[in-house]
Short mmCIF file of C-alpha atoms and ligand atoms in Angstrom, two decimals:
data_model
loop_
_atom_site.label_atom_id
_atom_site.label_comp_id
_atom_site.label_asym_id
_atom_site.label_seq_id
_atom_site.Cartn_x
_atom_site.Cartn_y
_atom_site.Cartn_z
CA UNK A 24 17.07 -18.91 -0.16
CA UNK A 25 15.53 -22.29 0.66
CA UNK A 26 11.91 -21.59 1.41
CA UNK A 27 10.35 -24.98 1.80
CA UNK A 28 10.54 -28.27 -0.11
CA UNK A 29 6.75 -28.13 -0.25
CA UNK A 30 7.04 -25.40 -2.84
CA UNK A 31 8.48 -27.56 -5.65
CA UNK A 32 7.13 -26.60 -9.05
CA UNK A 33 4.17 -28.62 -10.20
CA UNK A 34 1.54 -28.49 -12.89
CA UNK A 35 2.07 -25.70 -15.36
CA UNK A 36 5.54 -24.37 -14.71
CA UNK A 37 5.56 -22.08 -11.75
CA UNK A 38 1.85 -21.52 -11.51
CA UNK A 39 -0.28 -23.61 -9.29
CA UNK A 40 -2.64 -25.91 -11.20
CA UNK A 41 -5.81 -24.23 -9.98
CA UNK A 42 -5.07 -20.70 -11.10
CA UNK A 43 -7.27 -18.79 -13.53
CA UNK A 44 -7.48 -15.16 -14.53
CA UNK A 45 -10.92 -13.60 -14.40
CA UNK A 46 -12.28 -10.28 -15.56
CA UNK A 47 -13.89 -8.41 -12.65
CA UNK A 48 -16.40 -6.89 -15.08
CA UNK A 49 -17.57 -9.51 -17.60
CA UNK A 50 -16.48 -12.50 -15.47
CA UNK A 51 -14.91 -14.31 -18.42
CA UNK A 52 -12.09 -16.56 -17.25
CA UNK A 53 -8.78 -17.09 -19.01
CA UNK A 54 -5.89 -19.51 -18.74
CA UNK A 55 -2.90 -17.63 -17.30
CA UNK A 56 -0.21 -16.70 -19.76
CA UNK A 57 2.83 -14.48 -19.56
CA UNK A 58 1.45 -11.55 -21.48
CA UNK A 59 -2.16 -11.63 -20.33
CA UNK A 60 -3.00 -8.95 -17.76
CA UNK A 61 -6.03 -7.09 -19.09
CA UNK A 62 -9.43 -8.33 -20.29
CA UNK A 63 -9.40 -8.04 -24.08
CA UNK A 64 -13.17 -7.40 -24.02
CA UNK A 65 -13.49 -4.83 -21.20
CA UNK A 66 -9.98 -3.39 -20.93
CA UNK A 67 -10.07 -4.05 -17.16
CA UNK A 68 -7.09 -5.54 -15.32
CA UNK A 69 -7.86 -9.21 -14.61
CA UNK A 70 -7.81 -10.81 -11.19
CA UNK A 71 -6.16 -14.03 -10.14
CA UNK A 72 -8.62 -16.71 -9.09
CA UNK A 73 -6.94 -19.31 -7.03
CA UNK A 74 -8.06 -22.25 -4.96
CA UNK A 75 -5.26 -23.59 -2.74
CA UNK A 76 -5.12 -27.36 -2.57
CA UNK A 77 -3.92 -27.16 1.00
CA UNK A 78 -5.27 -24.78 3.63
CA UNK A 79 -3.21 -24.83 6.80
CA UNK A 80 -4.68 -23.31 9.96
CA UNK A 81 -3.13 -20.09 11.20
CA UNK A 82 -1.96 -22.01 14.28
CA UNK A 83 -0.14 -24.37 11.96
CA UNK A 84 1.39 -21.48 10.06
CA UNK A 85 2.54 -19.98 13.34
CA UNK A 86 3.97 -23.26 14.59
CA UNK A 87 5.89 -24.31 11.55
CA UNK A 88 7.04 -20.99 10.35
CA UNK A 89 10.41 -19.50 10.97
CA UNK A 90 9.67 -17.55 7.82
CA UNK A 91 8.45 -14.00 8.16
CA UNK A 92 7.04 -11.93 5.37
CA UNK A 93 4.65 -12.72 2.55
CA UNK A 94 6.03 -16.22 1.82
CA UNK A 95 4.85 -17.24 5.27
CA UNK A 96 1.48 -17.54 3.52
CA UNK A 97 2.83 -19.49 0.57
CA UNK A 98 -0.18 -21.83 0.34
CA UNK A 99 -2.33 -18.81 -0.36
CA UNK A 100 -0.08 -17.48 -3.11
CA UNK A 101 -0.66 -18.76 -6.65
CA UNK A 102 3.02 -19.16 -7.53
CA UNK A 103 4.79 -22.37 -6.61
CA UNK A 104 8.49 -21.82 -6.36
CA UNK A 105 11.27 -22.92 -4.08
CA UNK A 106 13.30 -19.90 -5.06
CA UNK A 107 11.32 -16.64 -4.89
CA UNK A 108 13.01 -13.27 -5.26
CA UNK A 109 12.47 -12.01 -1.73
CA UNK A 110 13.93 -9.73 0.93
CA UNK A 111 11.53 -10.66 3.70
CA UNK A 112 8.93 -8.09 2.61
CA UNK A 113 5.72 -8.09 4.67
CA UNK A 114 5.38 -8.90 8.38
CA UNK A 115 5.21 -5.17 9.00
CA UNK A 116 4.34 -3.74 12.43
CA UNK A 117 0.72 -3.33 13.44
CA UNK A 118 1.00 -0.47 15.91
CA UNK A 119 -1.76 0.53 18.29
CA UNK A 120 -2.05 4.32 18.37
CA UNK A 121 -3.91 5.28 21.53
CA UNK A 122 -3.72 9.04 21.11
CA UNK A 123 -5.32 8.75 17.69
CA UNK A 124 -8.00 6.51 19.22
CA UNK A 125 -9.03 9.39 21.45
CA UNK A 126 -9.01 11.81 18.56
CA UNK A 127 -10.96 9.57 16.20
CA UNK A 128 -13.25 8.38 18.99
CA UNK A 129 -13.30 4.63 18.40
CA UNK A 130 -12.31 1.70 20.58
CA UNK A 131 -9.11 0.74 18.77
CA UNK A 132 -6.99 2.28 16.04
CA UNK A 133 -4.01 0.48 14.57
CA UNK A 134 -1.49 1.64 12.04
CA UNK A 135 -0.26 -1.04 9.65
CA UNK A 136 3.13 0.48 8.97
CA UNK A 137 4.10 -0.44 5.44
CA UNK A 138 7.04 1.94 5.60
CA UNK A 139 8.84 -0.90 7.37
CA UNK A 140 9.15 -2.92 4.14
CA UNK A 141 12.64 -3.37 2.62
CA UNK A 142 12.35 -0.39 0.26
CA UNK A 143 9.98 1.55 2.50
CA UNK A 144 6.55 0.95 0.95
CA UNK A 145 3.95 -1.80 0.48
CA UNK A 146 5.02 -2.11 -3.17
CA UNK A 147 7.61 -4.69 -2.07
CA UNK A 148 4.92 -7.26 -1.25
CA UNK A 149 3.77 -7.42 -4.84
CA UNK A 150 7.19 -6.87 -6.35
CA UNK A 151 8.49 -10.10 -4.86
CA UNK A 152 5.88 -12.08 -6.83
CA UNK A 153 6.07 -10.00 -9.99
CA UNK A 154 9.86 -10.13 -10.21
CA UNK A 155 9.83 -13.87 -9.50
CA UNK A 156 7.49 -14.29 -12.49
CA UNK A 157 9.49 -11.86 -14.63
CA UNK A 158 12.56 -14.02 -14.12
CA UNK A 159 10.63 -17.16 -15.09
CA UNK A 160 9.11 -15.50 -18.15
CA UNK A 161 12.53 -15.11 -19.73
CA UNK A 162 12.02 -11.38 -20.31
CA UNK A 163 15.15 -9.34 -20.92
CA UNK A 164 13.95 -6.37 -18.92
CA UNK A 165 11.27 -5.14 -16.61
CA UNK A 166 9.40 -1.88 -17.10
CA UNK A 167 7.43 0.18 -14.61
CA UNK A 168 5.66 3.51 -14.69
CA UNK A 169 5.79 5.04 -11.28
CA UNK A 170 5.08 7.97 -9.03
CA UNK A 171 8.22 6.75 -7.21
CA UNK A 172 7.65 3.81 -4.91
CA UNK A 173 6.99 1.20 -7.58
CA UNK A 174 10.21 2.45 -9.19
CA UNK A 175 12.24 2.11 -6.00
CA UNK A 176 10.86 -1.35 -5.33
CA UNK A 177 11.22 -2.55 -8.93
CA UNK A 178 14.81 -1.33 -9.10
CA UNK A 179 15.75 -3.14 -5.90
CA UNK A 180 14.03 -6.46 -6.63
CA UNK A 181 15.10 -6.52 -10.30
CA UNK A 182 18.70 -6.08 -9.15
CA UNK A 183 18.39 -9.26 -7.10
CA UNK A 184 17.02 -11.07 -10.13
CA UNK A 185 19.68 -9.61 -12.45
CA UNK A 186 17.07 -8.05 -14.71
CA UNK A 187 17.50 -4.76 -16.53
CA UNK A 188 15.08 -2.15 -15.16
CA UNK A 189 13.42 0.67 -17.12
CA UNK A 190 11.54 3.21 -15.01
CA UNK A 191 9.09 5.67 -16.53
CA UNK A 192 8.70 8.65 -14.22
CA UNK A 193 6.75 11.92 -14.53
CA UNK A 194 9.53 14.52 -14.68
CA UNK A 195 9.93 16.63 -11.55
CA UNK A 196 7.14 14.83 -9.69
CA UNK A 197 8.99 12.06 -7.91
CA UNK A 198 9.97 12.51 -4.26
CA UNK A 199 13.70 12.80 -3.59
CA UNK A 200 14.11 9.61 -1.53
CA UNK A 201 12.42 7.47 -4.18
CA UNK A 202 14.57 8.95 -6.92
CA UNK A 203 17.67 8.28 -4.81
CA UNK A 204 16.68 4.62 -4.42
CA UNK A 205 16.08 4.19 -8.16
CA UNK A 206 19.51 5.66 -8.90
CA UNK A 207 21.24 3.64 -6.18
CA UNK A 208 19.91 0.34 -7.53
CA UNK A 209 21.09 1.18 -11.04
CA UNK A 210 17.82 1.41 -12.94
CA UNK A 211 17.56 3.15 -16.31
CA UNK A 212 15.38 6.17 -15.66
CA UNK A 213 13.16 7.71 -18.34
CA UNK A 214 11.72 11.04 -17.21
CA UNK A 215 8.58 11.84 -19.18
CA UNK A 216 7.23 15.33 -19.79
CA UNK A 217 3.76 14.47 -18.62
CA UNK A 218 2.04 12.91 -15.66
CA UNK A 219 1.89 9.40 -14.23
CA UNK A 220 -0.94 8.44 -16.57
CA UNK A 221 1.29 9.13 -19.59
CA UNK A 222 4.04 7.05 -18.01
CA UNK A 223 1.59 4.19 -17.46
CA UNK A 224 0.39 4.30 -21.06
CA UNK A 225 4.03 3.99 -22.14
CA UNK A 226 4.53 1.00 -19.85
CA UNK A 227 1.41 -0.71 -21.19
CA UNK A 228 2.61 -0.32 -24.76
CA UNK A 229 6.13 -1.49 -24.04
CA UNK A 230 4.74 -4.49 -22.17
CA UNK A 231 3.15 -5.75 -25.39
CA UNK A 232 6.65 -6.41 -26.70
CA UNK A 233 8.29 -9.69 -25.90
CA UNK A 234 11.38 -8.19 -24.24
CA UNK A 235 9.58 -6.39 -21.42
CA UNK A 236 7.78 -7.61 -18.34
CA UNK A 237 5.48 -4.99 -16.75
CA UNK A 238 5.50 -4.30 -13.01
CA UNK A 239 2.54 -1.97 -12.65
CA UNK A 240 -0.56 -2.86 -10.72
CA UNK A 241 -2.51 -3.77 -13.87
CA UNK A 242 -0.34 -6.86 -13.44
CA UNK A 243 -2.66 -8.91 -11.20
CA UNK A 244 0.14 -11.10 -9.85
CA UNK A 245 1.49 -8.12 -7.96
CA UNK A 246 -1.79 -7.72 -6.14
CA UNK A 247 -1.51 -11.34 -4.97
CA UNK A 248 1.53 -10.32 -2.95
CA UNK A 249 -0.21 -7.23 -1.63
CA UNK A 250 -3.24 -9.18 -0.38
CA UNK A 251 -1.02 -10.71 2.34
CA UNK A 252 -1.47 -7.51 4.35
CA UNK A 253 -5.00 -8.77 5.12
CA UNK A 254 -3.67 -12.15 6.30
CA UNK A 255 -1.17 -10.45 8.62
CA UNK A 256 -3.80 -8.21 10.19
CA UNK A 257 -6.11 -11.21 10.59
CA UNK A 258 -3.37 -13.26 12.22
CA UNK A 259 -2.70 -10.53 14.78
CA UNK A 260 -6.11 -9.08 15.65
CA UNK A 261 -8.73 -10.94 13.62
CA UNK A 262 -10.94 -9.08 11.14
CA UNK A 263 -11.14 -5.36 11.97
CA UNK A 264 -14.37 -3.40 11.46
CA UNK A 265 -12.77 -0.88 9.12
CA UNK A 266 -9.67 -0.73 6.94
CA UNK A 267 -8.67 2.72 5.70
CA UNK A 268 -6.39 2.82 2.65
CA UNK A 269 -4.86 5.67 0.60
CA UNK A 270 -5.91 5.24 -3.04
CA UNK A 271 -3.90 6.16 -6.12
CA UNK A 272 -4.04 3.62 -8.93
CA UNK A 273 -6.42 1.69 -6.66
CA UNK A 274 -4.60 -1.66 -6.70
CA UNK A 275 -3.80 -1.87 -3.00
CA UNK A 276 -7.32 -1.40 -1.66
CA UNK A 277 -8.50 -4.06 -4.15
CA UNK A 278 -5.75 -6.45 -3.07
CA UNK A 279 -6.43 -6.02 0.65
CA UNK A 280 -10.15 -6.58 0.11
CA UNK A 281 -9.37 -9.72 -1.91
CA UNK A 282 -7.29 -11.01 1.01
CA UNK A 283 -10.10 -10.56 3.53
CA UNK A 284 -12.64 -12.11 1.15
CA UNK A 285 -10.44 -15.16 0.65
CA UNK A 286 -10.13 -15.60 4.41
CA UNK A 287 -13.90 -15.64 4.65
CA UNK A 288 -14.49 -17.85 1.58
CA UNK A 289 -11.97 -20.39 2.82
CA UNK A 290 -13.59 -20.60 6.24
CA UNK A 291 -11.02 -18.78 8.38
CA UNK A 292 -13.24 -15.86 9.33
CA UNK A 293 -16.96 -15.07 9.60
CA UNK A 294 -16.82 -11.35 8.96
CA UNK A 295 -15.45 -8.82 6.52
CA UNK A 296 -14.16 -5.31 7.16
CA UNK A 297 -15.64 -2.20 5.60
CA UNK A 298 -13.12 -0.65 3.23
CA UNK A 299 -12.55 3.12 3.13
CA UNK A 300 -10.53 4.50 0.21
CA UNK A 301 -8.93 7.92 0.68
CA UNK A 302 -7.94 10.23 -2.16
CA UNK A 303 -6.37 13.69 -2.16
CA UNK A 304 -8.56 16.62 -3.13
CA UNK A 305 -6.76 17.57 -6.35
CA UNK A 306 -6.47 13.96 -7.41
CA UNK A 307 -9.74 12.27 -6.53
CA UNK A 308 -11.28 10.79 -9.68
CA UNK A 309 -12.83 7.89 -7.78
CA UNK A 310 -13.68 9.40 -4.39
CA UNK A 311 -15.28 12.57 -5.80
CA UNK A 312 -17.46 10.60 -8.22
CA UNK A 313 -18.48 8.19 -5.46
CA UNK A 314 -19.48 11.06 -3.20
CA UNK A 315 -21.53 12.59 -6.01
CA UNK A 316 -23.45 9.32 -6.26
CA UNK A 317 -22.14 8.48 -9.75
CA UNK A 318 -21.31 4.92 -10.75
CA UNK A 319 -17.98 5.52 -12.50
CA UNK A 320 -14.98 7.75 -11.80
CA UNK A 321 -14.39 11.22 -13.19
CA UNK A 322 -10.94 10.85 -14.73
CA UNK A 323 -8.83 13.99 -14.55
CA UNK A 324 -6.08 15.09 -16.93
CA UNK A 325 -4.09 17.15 -14.43
CA UNK A 326 -4.11 15.58 -10.98
CA UNK A 327 -2.40 17.68 -8.31
CA UNK A 328 -1.47 16.91 -4.72
CA UNK A 329 1.68 17.08 -2.65
CA UNK A 330 1.04 13.43 -1.82
CA UNK A 331 2.81 12.45 -5.03
CA UNK A 332 2.31 8.70 -4.54
CA UNK A 333 -1.43 9.14 -5.08
CA UNK A 334 -1.21 11.81 -7.77
CA UNK A 335 -3.06 9.78 -10.39
CA UNK A 336 -5.86 11.01 -12.65
CA UNK A 337 -6.93 7.74 -14.29
CA UNK A 338 -6.66 4.89 -11.78
CA UNK A 339 -6.24 1.68 -13.74
CA UNK A 340 -7.83 -0.49 -11.02
CA UNK A 341 -10.79 1.80 -10.34
CA UNK A 342 -13.36 -0.90 -11.15
CA UNK A 343 -11.94 -3.39 -8.63
CA UNK A 344 -11.63 -0.68 -5.98
CA UNK A 345 -15.17 0.52 -6.55
CA UNK A 346 -16.36 -3.06 -6.12
CA UNK A 347 -14.30 -3.46 -2.93
CA UNK A 348 -15.92 -0.40 -1.40
CA UNK A 349 -19.50 -1.14 -2.47
CA UNK A 350 -19.35 -4.88 -1.65
CA UNK A 351 -17.99 -4.08 1.79
CA UNK A 352 -20.51 -1.29 2.50
CA UNK A 353 -17.52 1.01 2.80
CA UNK A 354 -16.89 4.45 1.40
CA UNK A 355 -14.49 6.77 -0.36
CA UNK A 356 -13.41 10.06 1.20
CA UNK A 357 -11.52 13.09 -0.04
CA UNK A 358 -8.92 14.90 2.07
CA UNK A 359 -7.11 18.16 1.36
CA UNK A 360 -3.35 18.53 1.22
CA UNK A 361 -3.43 20.46 4.50
CA UNK A 362 -5.43 17.60 6.11
CA UNK A 363 -2.67 15.25 4.91
CA UNK A 364 0.14 17.40 6.29
CA UNK A 365 -1.66 17.74 9.62
CA UNK A 366 -2.08 13.96 9.78
CA UNK A 367 1.58 13.44 8.89
CA UNK A 368 2.55 15.71 11.78
CA UNK A 369 0.16 14.05 14.24
CA UNK A 370 1.42 10.60 13.37
CA UNK A 371 5.05 11.67 13.67
CA UNK A 372 4.76 13.83 16.78
CA UNK A 373 2.12 11.95 18.78
CA UNK A 374 2.89 8.37 17.80
CA UNK A 375 6.48 8.30 16.52
CA UNK A 376 5.56 6.99 13.09
CA UNK A 377 7.13 8.62 10.03
CA UNK A 378 4.85 8.56 7.00
CA UNK A 379 5.31 10.12 3.59
CA UNK A 380 2.35 12.38 2.77
CA UNK A 381 0.42 9.73 0.79
CA UNK A 382 0.94 7.30 3.66
CA UNK A 383 -0.60 9.75 6.12
CA UNK A 384 -3.68 10.14 3.89
CA UNK A 385 -5.30 7.17 5.62
CA UNK A 386 -4.96 8.95 8.97
CA UNK A 387 -6.35 12.18 7.52
CA UNK A 388 -9.18 10.11 6.05
CA UNK A 389 -10.01 8.37 9.32
CA UNK A 390 -10.11 11.73 11.10
CA UNK A 391 -12.42 13.19 8.46
CA UNK A 392 -14.69 10.12 8.47
CA UNK A 393 -14.92 10.41 12.26
CA UNK A 394 -15.91 14.08 11.94
CA UNK A 395 -18.65 13.05 9.50
CA UNK A 396 -20.02 10.53 11.99
CA UNK A 397 -18.98 7.48 9.98
CA UNK A 398 -17.88 5.49 13.05
CA UNK A 399 -20.14 4.54 15.95
CA UNK A 400 -17.35 4.53 18.54
CA UNK A 401 -17.13 0.84 19.26
CA UNK A 402 -15.01 -0.26 16.31
CA UNK A 403 -11.53 -1.43 15.52
CA UNK A 404 -10.02 0.62 12.69
CA UNK A 405 -6.84 -0.27 10.81
CA UNK A 406 -5.20 2.60 8.93
CA UNK A 407 -2.71 1.47 6.30
CA UNK A 408 0.29 3.82 6.32
CA UNK A 409 1.62 2.96 2.89
CA UNK A 410 5.08 4.55 2.74
CA UNK A 411 7.94 5.78 4.96
CA UNK A 412 8.58 9.43 5.84
CA UNK A 413 12.18 9.13 4.60
CA UNK A 414 10.82 8.82 1.07
CA UNK A 415 9.91 12.48 0.88
CA UNK A 416 12.33 14.62 2.90
CA UNK A 417 11.02 17.78 1.17
CA UNK A 418 7.67 17.34 2.91
CA UNK A 419 9.19 18.35 6.27
CA UNK A 420 9.23 21.95 5.09
CA UNK A 421 5.55 22.12 6.05
CA UNK A 422 6.27 21.42 9.70
CA UNK A 423 7.40 23.95 12.31
CA UNK A 424 10.62 23.12 14.07
CA UNK A 425 13.00 24.52 16.65
CA UNK A 426 16.63 24.65 15.57
CA UNK A 427 19.10 26.30 17.91
CA UNK A 428 22.58 27.35 16.88
CA UNK A 429 25.38 27.28 19.41
CA UNK A 430 28.88 28.77 19.21
CA UNK A 431 30.49 26.63 21.91
CA UNK A 432 29.87 23.84 24.43
CA UNK A 433 28.88 26.33 27.14
CA UNK A 434 26.63 28.20 24.74
CA UNK A 435 24.96 24.93 23.68
CA UNK A 436 24.30 23.92 27.31
CA UNK A 437 22.87 27.34 28.12
CA UNK A 438 20.55 27.28 25.12
CA UNK A 439 19.36 23.73 25.86
CA UNK A 440 18.55 24.57 29.49
CA UNK A 441 16.77 27.77 28.45
CA UNK A 442 14.77 25.92 25.82
CA UNK A 443 13.81 23.19 28.29
CA UNK A 444 12.49 25.81 30.74
CA UNK A 445 10.52 27.57 28.03
CA UNK A 446 9.00 24.30 26.90
CA UNK A 447 8.13 23.21 30.45
CA UNK A 448 6.46 26.56 31.17
CA UNK A 449 4.51 26.32 27.96
CA UNK A 450 3.41 22.76 28.71
CA UNK A 451 2.37 23.83 32.21
CA UNK A 452 0.24 26.67 30.79
CA UNK A 453 -1.39 24.25 28.36
CA UNK A 454 -2.09 21.80 31.19
CA UNK A 455 -3.65 24.52 33.37
CA UNK A 456 -5.86 25.64 30.47
CA UNK A 457 -6.88 22.04 29.81
CA UNK A 458 -7.89 21.58 33.45
CA UNK A 459 -9.86 24.84 33.41
CA UNK A 460 -11.76 23.68 30.34
CA UNK A 461 -12.40 20.29 31.90
CA UNK A 462 -13.75 21.64 35.20
C1 PLP B 14 1.58 3.26 -4.54
C2 PLP B 14 1.24 4.02 -3.33
C3 PLP B 14 -0.08 4.35 -2.99
C4 PLP B 14 -1.23 4.06 -3.90
O1 PLP B 14 -1.52 2.69 -4.02
P1 PLP B 14 -2.45 2.20 -5.21
O2 PLP B 14 -2.37 0.74 -5.18
O3 PLP B 14 -1.88 2.79 -6.46
O4 PLP B 14 -3.81 2.73 -4.93
C5 PLP B 14 -0.31 5.00 -1.81
N1 PLP B 14 0.69 5.34 -0.98
C6 PLP B 14 1.96 5.05 -1.26
C7 PLP B 14 3.02 5.47 -0.31
C8 PLP B 14 2.29 4.37 -2.44
O5 PLP B 14 3.55 4.11 -2.72
ZN1 ZN B 15 -14.06 -8.51 -19.35
#
């Protein structure tokens, strides 16, 4: 795919000349190299520090660009290439959800629907960059530990780049749709007796070997792709007051915050959003510690939640995420599995948006924050819905449904008409009750 002649390689290989890696904790900077991801002094994942030599206005980007997706913002990405591994990831819908506005009690609520990415989650944004670099690094294979969505995305993008893919998955804890994708794209699947954190440790060790390129979010180049979510929101509605993000390994909330900070540092915007990170009750090492007033997470050995994408006991990017929330005067919140299922149902049945449970955690979080009086009523809130409902078909078992069985055409018609009348009567009763309450 021809992206733009402007993207010809320059300076050091594929990396832009002004790229450095910096430790978020000790602030030491490092020259980028293929195997450097983590600060050797602090054991924290590094961040990419990048100063674009050209900063087009958003009007210019809009005018010139027939390109949708993350490469639309190529000047803001640290990799210079005319040939990225891409499937048009990004440019996902920002959907206004008016019924949720009423429920949450703020002026505007938007859902940034990351389920609309090529493999159905935001992971594709980062995977495009990471796989592009993996190809350039000359690695034989890529390796990823995953609760499912990184696996699905890695398998798809590595196929395009003709790289062998090894996926490390916690056995029995990956949602059906994600497993199906990994199989379909031909990855080699290693099911580990253990949890995600064990899988990640395996990936980190394998990544020290020359043959393997790691695709987990300790790889800071992936987060550079994910930060484009902030640019897209900014391009459509400016800087919102709040951004609510489900948190697992804590890379995405860090990446989105980085995007908004860059927009401010580079003079595009005057304000910053407040970041809210949402974790599930049985898997809340960061959010629980934050709420207790501690200054570091309480890692857990046995995280549990039906939102498997955020079932992580030792989030590798906790330090960056903690900084994102404190710097932005934001917060962390904990939601229960039943809060998540209720939010999944609301989103699907009131707004038509299908989220996997982890994706609906941001909605559950916004509802809970509203109940706690976190919003003043006048704000714009963006909830990031991180993954598609098709990912986890098993999760529909928690939702009531009407299924009628018919023996013939006439029988089917009769049952449909009867059901319609029942529903109309029920709706009428509800409407009468609502009016009685109102008057
Ligand atoms: C990966 C993932 C998350 C968690 O993102 P982190 O960057 O690990 O915090 C949340 N929801 C879905 C659907 C995911 O796939
Ligand atoms: Zn350090």
